XYZ file of N, CA and C in Angstrom:
474
model
N 19.210 -18.439 -32.529
C 19.805 -18.216 -31.191
C 18.792 -18.539 -30.014
N 19.092 -19.521 -29.263
C 18.125 -19.877 -28.152
C 18.571 -19.197 -26.899
N 17.702 -18.391 -26.295
C 17.981 -17.807 -25.083
C 17.592 -18.804 -23.930
N 18.592 -19.201 -23.055
C 18.152 -20.116 -22.059
C 17.714 -19.308 -20.830
N 16.589 -19.788 -20.283
C 16.161 -19.029 -19.098
C 16.739 -19.712 -17.850
N 17.216 -18.965 -16.918
C 17.852 -19.396 -15.772
C 16.913 -20.335 -14.961
N 17.358 -21.443 -14.556
C 16.506 -22.368 -13.749
C 17.110 -22.398 -12.359
N 16.305 -22.681 -11.356
C 16.656 -22.733 -9.956
C 16.272 -23.972 -9.305
N 17.132 -24.443 -8.473
C 16.673 -25.648 -7.640
C 15.762 -24.993 -6.527
N 15.008 -25.936 -5.812
C 14.149 -25.491 -4.781
C 15.019 -24.690 -3.675
N 16.187 -25.364 -3.415
C 16.990 -24.632 -2.334
C 17.434 -23.253 -2.794
N 17.911 -23.167 -4.087
C 18.411 -21.846 -4.555
C 17.207 -20.891 -4.544
N 16.057 -21.232 -5.011
C 14.879 -20.363 -5.030
C 14.530 -19.963 -3.590
N 14.593 -20.829 -2.659
C 14.283 -20.625 -1.310
C 15.158 -19.596 -0.693
N 16.510 -19.732 -0.941
C 17.510 -18.742 -0.434
C 17.141 -17.313 -1.095
N 17.041 -17.381 -2.417
C 16.652 -16.126 -3.088
C 15.440 -15.416 -2.546
N 14.450 -16.139 -2.213
C 13.177 -15.614 -1.679
C 13.288 -15.164 -0.148
N 14.182 -15.851 0.474
C 14.507 -15.473 1.850
C 15.045 -14.063 1.892
N 15.959 -13.772 0.958
C 16.634 -12.502 0.837
C 15.526 -11.481 0.368
N 14.800 -11.833 -0.593
C 13.689 -10.976 -1.101
C 12.819 -10.459 0.019
N 12.393 -11.497 0.911
C 11.459 -11.134 1.965
C 12.156 -10.358 3.200
N 13.437 -10.694 3.342
C 14.140 -9.987 4.426
C 14.518 -8.558 4.056
N 14.621 -8.274 2.777
C 14.925 -6.908 2.306
C 13.806 -5.934 2.718
N 12.591 -6.406 2.440
C 11.370 -5.612 2.762
C 10.217 -6.422 2.948
N 9.229 -6.072 3.644
C 7.955 -6.922 3.838
C 7.306 -7.144 2.542
N 6.842 -8.341 2.348
C 6.175 -8.680 1.125
C 4.877 -9.315 1.417
N 3.938 -9.177 0.450
C 2.659 -9.959 0.662
C 2.757 -11.256 -0.125
N 1.884 -12.211 0.110
C 1.846 -13.525 -0.549
C 1.833 -13.344 -2.046
N 1.019 -12.424 -2.537
C 0.933 -12.263 -3.980
C 2.287 -11.901 -4.676
N 2.984 -10.969 -4.097
C 4.299 -10.572 -4.645
C 5.178 -11.810 -4.682
N 5.228 -12.588 -3.594
C 6.196 -13.744 -3.430
C 5.758 -14.816 -4.474
N 4.437 -15.040 -4.625
C 3.980 -16.004 -5.645
C 4.402 -15.583 -7.001
N 4.197 -14.327 -7.315
C 4.525 -13.673 -8.624
C 6.026 -13.833 -8.991
N 6.848 -13.590 -7.964
C 8.364 -13.680 -8.119
C 8.677 -15.100 -8.365
N 8.062 -16.027 -7.683
C 8.420 -17.468 -7.978
C 7.962 -17.876 -9.338
N 6.796 -17.412 -9.761
C 6.214 -17.708 -11.073
C 7.231 -17.173 -12.116
N 7.703 -15.991 -11.941
C 8.668 -15.387 -12.825
C 10.023 -16.148 -12.940
N 10.281 -16.923 -11.853
C 11.491 -17.602 -11.853
C 11.259 -19.052 -12.401
N 10.054 -19.236 -13.004
C 9.694 -20.601 -13.701
C 9.629 -21.695 -12.830
N 9.186 -21.452 -11.465
C 9.102 -22.545 -10.468
C 7.717 -23.313 -10.724
N 7.756 -24.537 -10.547
C 6.441 -25.300 -10.688
C 5.513 -25.076 -9.478
N 4.180 -25.134 -9.691
C 3.305 -24.823 -8.507
C 3.613 -25.593 -7.229
N 4.012 -26.820 -7.332
C 4.272 -27.607 -6.074
C 5.486 -26.949 -5.366
N 6.502 -26.500 -6.070
C 7.697 -25.867 -5.482
C 7.321 -24.543 -4.961
N 6.466 -23.851 -5.645
C 6.032 -22.516 -5.047
C 5.323 -22.679 -3.747
N 4.395 -23.644 -3.649
C 3.747 -23.913 -2.425
C 4.710 -24.292 -1.304
N 5.695 -25.167 -1.600
C 6.596 -25.529 -0.656
C 7.435 -24.358 -0.089
N 7.994 -23.541 -1.082
C 8.730 -22.427 -0.688
C 7.931 -21.412 0.166
N 6.688 -21.160 -0.280
C 5.805 -20.220 0.563
C 5.647 -20.762 1.964
N 5.343 -21.937 2.120
C 5.270 -22.622 3.432
C 6.404 -22.495 4.210
N 7.639 -22.735 3.567
C 8.917 -22.531 4.306
C 9.073 -21.080 4.790
N 8.708 -20.072 3.894
C 8.885 -18.713 4.310
C 7.935 -18.317 5.360
N 6.719 -18.924 5.346
C 5.904 -18.631 6.470
C 6.274 -19.252 7.833
N 6.792 -20.464 7.737
C 7.131 -21.175 8.968
C 8.417 -20.470 9.612
N 9.261 -19.914 8.852
C 10.492 -19.237 9.293
C 10.284 -17.708 9.403
N 9.095 -17.305 9.351
C 8.738 -15.888 9.637
C 9.275 -14.859 8.604
N 9.681 -15.420 7.402
C 10.180 -14.430 6.404
C 8.911 -13.678 5.770
N 7.851 -14.414 5.786
C 6.572 -13.970 5.108
C 5.484 -13.901 6.180
N 4.919 -12.701 6.352
C 3.906 -12.551 7.411
C 3.040 -11.419 6.866
N 1.813 -11.854 6.458
C 0.904 -10.863 5.770
C 0.344 -9.756 6.758
N 0.226 -10.112 8.020
C -0.200 -9.086 9.052
C 0.835 -8.058 9.173
N 2.202 -8.448 9.266
C 3.328 -7.577 9.395
C 3.381 -6.688 8.125
N 3.194 -7.358 6.988
C 3.143 -6.616 5.708
C 2.174 -5.523 5.675
N 0.946 -5.838 6.058
C -0.165 -4.864 6.033
C 0.086 -3.714 6.958
N 0.707 -3.984 8.086
C 1.013 -2.898 9.064
C 2.068 -1.952 8.498
N 3.102 -2.589 7.891
C 4.230 -1.796 7.368
C 3.698 -0.988 6.166
N 2.844 -1.539 5.418
C 2.289 -0.923 4.200
C 1.463 0.329 4.513
N 0.554 0.105 5.519
C -0.341 1.201 5.957
C 0.514 2.364 6.550
N 1.420 1.999 7.451
C 2.190 3.008 8.100
C 3.055 3.777 7.091
N 3.700 3.119 6.161
C 4.534 3.811 5.085
C 3.689 4.639 4.260
N 2.638 4.135 3.664
C 1.855 4.929 2.747
C 1.141 6.064 3.300
N 0.722 5.950 4.576
C 0.212 7.102 5.264
C 1.207 8.232 5.459
N 2.435 7.769 5.992
C 3.441 8.774 6.278
C 4.057 9.377 5.058
N 4.299 8.538 4.030
C 5.066 9.025 2.865
C 4.139 9.576 1.732
N 3.110 8.762 1.408
C 2.242 9.134 0.273
C 0.973 9.940 0.718
N 0.764 9.946 1.957
C -0.409 10.532 2.585
C -1.732 10.023 2.056
N -1.819 8.699 2.034
C -3.056 8.061 1.657
C -4.075 7.941 2.757
N -5.309 8.067 2.471
C -6.334 7.966 3.473
C -6.742 6.452 3.679
N -7.618 6.117 4.638
C -7.972 4.790 4.924
C -8.656 4.080 3.652
N -9.457 4.842 2.839
C -10.061 4.170 1.757
C -9.108 3.704 0.723
N -8.094 4.587 0.404
C -7.070 4.165 -0.532
C -6.196 3.110 -0.032
N -5.907 3.127 1.264
C -5.097 2.051 1.808
C -5.787 0.668 1.705
N -7.098 0.648 2.035
C -7.890 -0.570 2.016
C -7.997 -1.053 0.571
N -8.222 -0.159 -0.383
C -8.269 -0.503 -1.897
C -6.943 -1.180 -2.279
N -5.849 -0.576 -1.973
C -4.522 -1.025 -2.391
C -4.174 -2.418 -1.764
N -4.546 -2.596 -0.501
C -4.307 -3.905 0.172
C -5.167 -4.941 -0.476
N -6.396 -4.562 -0.729
C -7.275 -5.651 -1.353
C -6.819 -6.047 -2.783
N -6.198 -5.076 -3.410
C -5.589 -5.359 -4.669
C -4.497 -6.377 -4.596
N -3.901 -6.357 -3.419
C -2.744 -7.263 -3.215
C -3.192 -8.642 -2.588
N -4.507 -8.816 -2.533
C -5.122 -9.975 -1.909
C -4.833 -10.219 -0.514
N -4.683 -9.110 0.296
C -4.512 -9.218 1.724
C -5.801 -9.458 2.360
N -5.906 -10.383 3.264
C -7.219 -10.744 3.991
C -7.741 -9.591 4.741
N -8.995 -9.574 4.821
C -9.762 -8.405 5.505
C -9.350 -8.264 6.954
N -9.125 -9.344 7.705
C -8.730 -9.287 9.071
C -7.443 -8.558 9.222
N -6.402 -8.805 8.299
C -5.141 -8.108 8.363
C -5.304 -6.679 8.021
N -6.175 -6.393 7.055
C -6.371 -4.998 6.605
C -6.854 -4.254 7.789
N -8.025 -4.794 8.416
C -8.659 -4.121 9.560
C -7.640 -3.933 10.767
N -6.827 -4.992 10.947
C -5.851 -4.939 12.045
C -4.814 -3.743 11.827
N -4.264 -3.698 10.570
C -3.361 -2.680 10.180
C -3.888 -1.201 10.291
N -5.173 -1.050 9.805
C -5.830 0.246 9.866
C -6.104 0.679 11.341
N -6.395 -0.273 12.161
C -6.708 0.008 13.526
C -5.469 0.578 14.357
N -4.266 0.282 13.719
C -2.966 0.706 14.351
C -2.770 2.224 14.087
N -3.522 2.752 13.220
C -3.319 4.230 13.003
C -3.919 5.007 14.092
N -3.125 5.850 14.691
C -3.747 6.728 15.779
C -4.593 7.822 15.112
N -5.819 8.101 15.732
C -6.693 9.062 15.109
C -6.073 10.422 15.086
N -5.301 10.854 16.031
C -4.767 12.123 16.018
C -3.712 12.295 14.917
N -2.875 11.154 14.736
C -1.868 11.165 13.646
C -2.506 11.285 12.299
N -3.670 10.530 12.150
C -4.404 10.411 10.864
C -4.961 11.784 10.525
N -5.577 12.478 11.474
C -6.224 13.819 11.246
C -5.108 14.822 10.907
N -4.020 14.662 11.600
C -2.816 15.577 11.489
C -2.241 15.510 10.104
N -2.061 14.273 9.539
C -1.570 14.080 8.217
C -2.582 14.628 7.189
N -3.882 14.349 7.459
C -4.924 14.926 6.506
C -4.926 16.495 6.489
N -4.842 17.123 7.705
C -4.916 18.535 7.750
C -3.694 19.195 7.064
N -2.486 18.610 7.324
C -1.271 19.090 6.644
C -1.417 19.004 5.156
N -1.885 17.761 4.631
C -1.928 17.580 3.236
C -2.947 18.574 2.621
N -4.132 18.708 3.217
C -5.262 19.529 2.695
C -4.777 20.995 2.683
N -4.038 21.422 3.696
C -3.671 22.889 3.754
C -2.556 23.117 2.735
N -1.585 22.171 2.587
C -0.591 22.403 1.546
C -1.164 22.413 0.112
N -2.077 21.506 -0.114
C -2.710 21.425 -1.468
C -3.578 22.657 -1.670
N -4.260 23.079 -0.718
C -5.146 24.312 -0.864
C -4.288 25.513 -1.136
N -3.207 25.655 -0.512
C -2.250 26.749 -0.787
C -1.516 26.694 -2.205
N -1.429 25.468 -2.628
C -0.733 25.306 -3.971
C -1.613 25.470 -5.126
N -2.875 25.508 -4.994
C -3.855 25.644 -6.101
C -3.953 27.087 -6.635
N -3.607 27.248 -7.911
C -3.515 28.600 -8.464
C -4.813 29.131 -8.898
N -5.844 28.321 -9.013
C -7.168 28.749 -9.548
C -7.637 29.920 -8.669
N -8.324 30.878 -9.424
C -8.923 31.993 -8.679
C -10.387 31.738 -8.365
N -11.091 31.168 -9.239
C -12.507 30.864 -8.993
C -12.623 29.936 -7.807
N -13.297 30.431 -6.697
C -13.342 29.548 -5.479
C -14.070 28.236 -5.614
N -14.966 28.157 -6.507
C -15.765 26.866 -6.715
C -14.850 25.870 -7.428
N -14.094 26.364 -8.419
C -13.121 25.444 -9.124
C -11.974 25.069 -8.093
N -11.514 26.049 -7.311
C -10.417 25.720 -6.240
C -10.919 24.578 -5.362
N -12.188 24.833 -4.805
C -12.627 23.847 -3.866
C -12.842 22.487 -4.559
N -13.268 22.437 -5.819
C -13.480 21.172 -6.524
C -12.095 20.482 -6.721
N -11.106 21.247 -7.039
C -9.699 20.722 -7.268
C -9.182 20.092 -6.010
N -9.398 20.821 -4.909
C -8.940 20.253 -3.578
C -9.777 18.951 -3.254
N -11.062 19.013 -3.406
C -11.862 17.775 -3.091
C -11.492 16.657 -3.916
N -11.326 16.881 -5.219
C -10.922 15.705 -6.131
C -9.551 15.124 -5.708
N -8.619 16.026 -5.395
C -7.276 15.542 -4.930
C -7.344 14.687 -3.663
N -8.138 15.115 -2.689
C -8.175 14.469 -1.412
C -8.929 13.163 -1.569
N -9.991 13.156 -2.432
C -10.743 11.909 -2.530
C -9.926 10.872 -3.287
N -9.109 11.328 -4.267
C -8.185 10.458 -5.012
C -7.218 9.831 -4.089
N -6.716 10.668 -3.037
C -5.744 10.089 -2.044
C -6.345 9.163 -1.017
N -7.705 8.970 -1.197
C -8.394 8.011 -0.312
C -8.951 8.463 1.027
N -9.105 9.835 1.150
C -9.667 10.320 2.436
C -11.189 10.205 2.361
N -11.733 10.055 3.548
C -13.179 9.933 3.670
C -13.852 11.231 3.253
N -14.984 11.041 2.479
C -15.647 12.241 1.883
C -16.161 13.218 2.979
N -16.602 12.713 4.172
C -17.196 13.687 5.088
C -16.038 14.601 5.533
N -14.805 13.953 5.824
C -13.602 14.796 6.194
C -13.219 15.873 5.134
N -13.198 15.284 3.904
C -12.821 16.051 2.705
C -13.810 17.321 2.498
N -14.985 17.109 2.501
C -15.987 18.241 2.272
C -15.954 19.227 3.391
N -15.885 18.774 4.568
C -15.739 19.736 5.814
C -14.609 20.518 5.632
N -13.370 19.956 5.341
C -12.086 20.601 5.278
C -12.102 21.612 4.104
N -12.621 21.178 2.979
C -12.660 22.093 1.739
C -13.475 23.261 2.059
N -14.659 23.121 2.704
C -15.378 24.233 2.996
C -14.777 25.210 4.021
N -14.029 24.674 4.909
C -13.269 25.493 5.934
C -12.097 26.191 5.271
N -11.368 25.576 4.337
C -10.227 26.208 3.769
C -10.560 27.126 2.717
N -11.592 26.892 1.924
C -11.897 27.751 0.764
C -13.322 28.353 0.911
N -13.359 29.571 1.311
C -14.602 30.303 1.531
C -14.938 31.122 0.361
């Protein structure tokens, strides 16, 4: 039994990708991967990506800003984790820096303090050194800068 894989014309694929990009911001890597999964040839992929860029369906600067804003507010990631995740998606450094510069310092510190305090209160460990280590490990994993993390851990767990 032969399973036939669906094939798309360039027009069909373009329409499908316009919807894909309109639904939520995408980076170039996600779009390229989606087209590859649709079995499009490299020439068609390049053509469609150019079309999406020209018609503003695909904009990596806008993607980076939306990504940074969303991950900070929802997942409470720090700048280091945000930078790492964007680099993994092949977003150019200029766009990463632009997006990170949009974060207000007050908002950033507020998110950090709320997260640190919630986590510190939820750690059940009685040994203060182990408690502090758990808090530090958690915050570092979330991508917060180590100077902020150590200062906060020492302040919260005496």
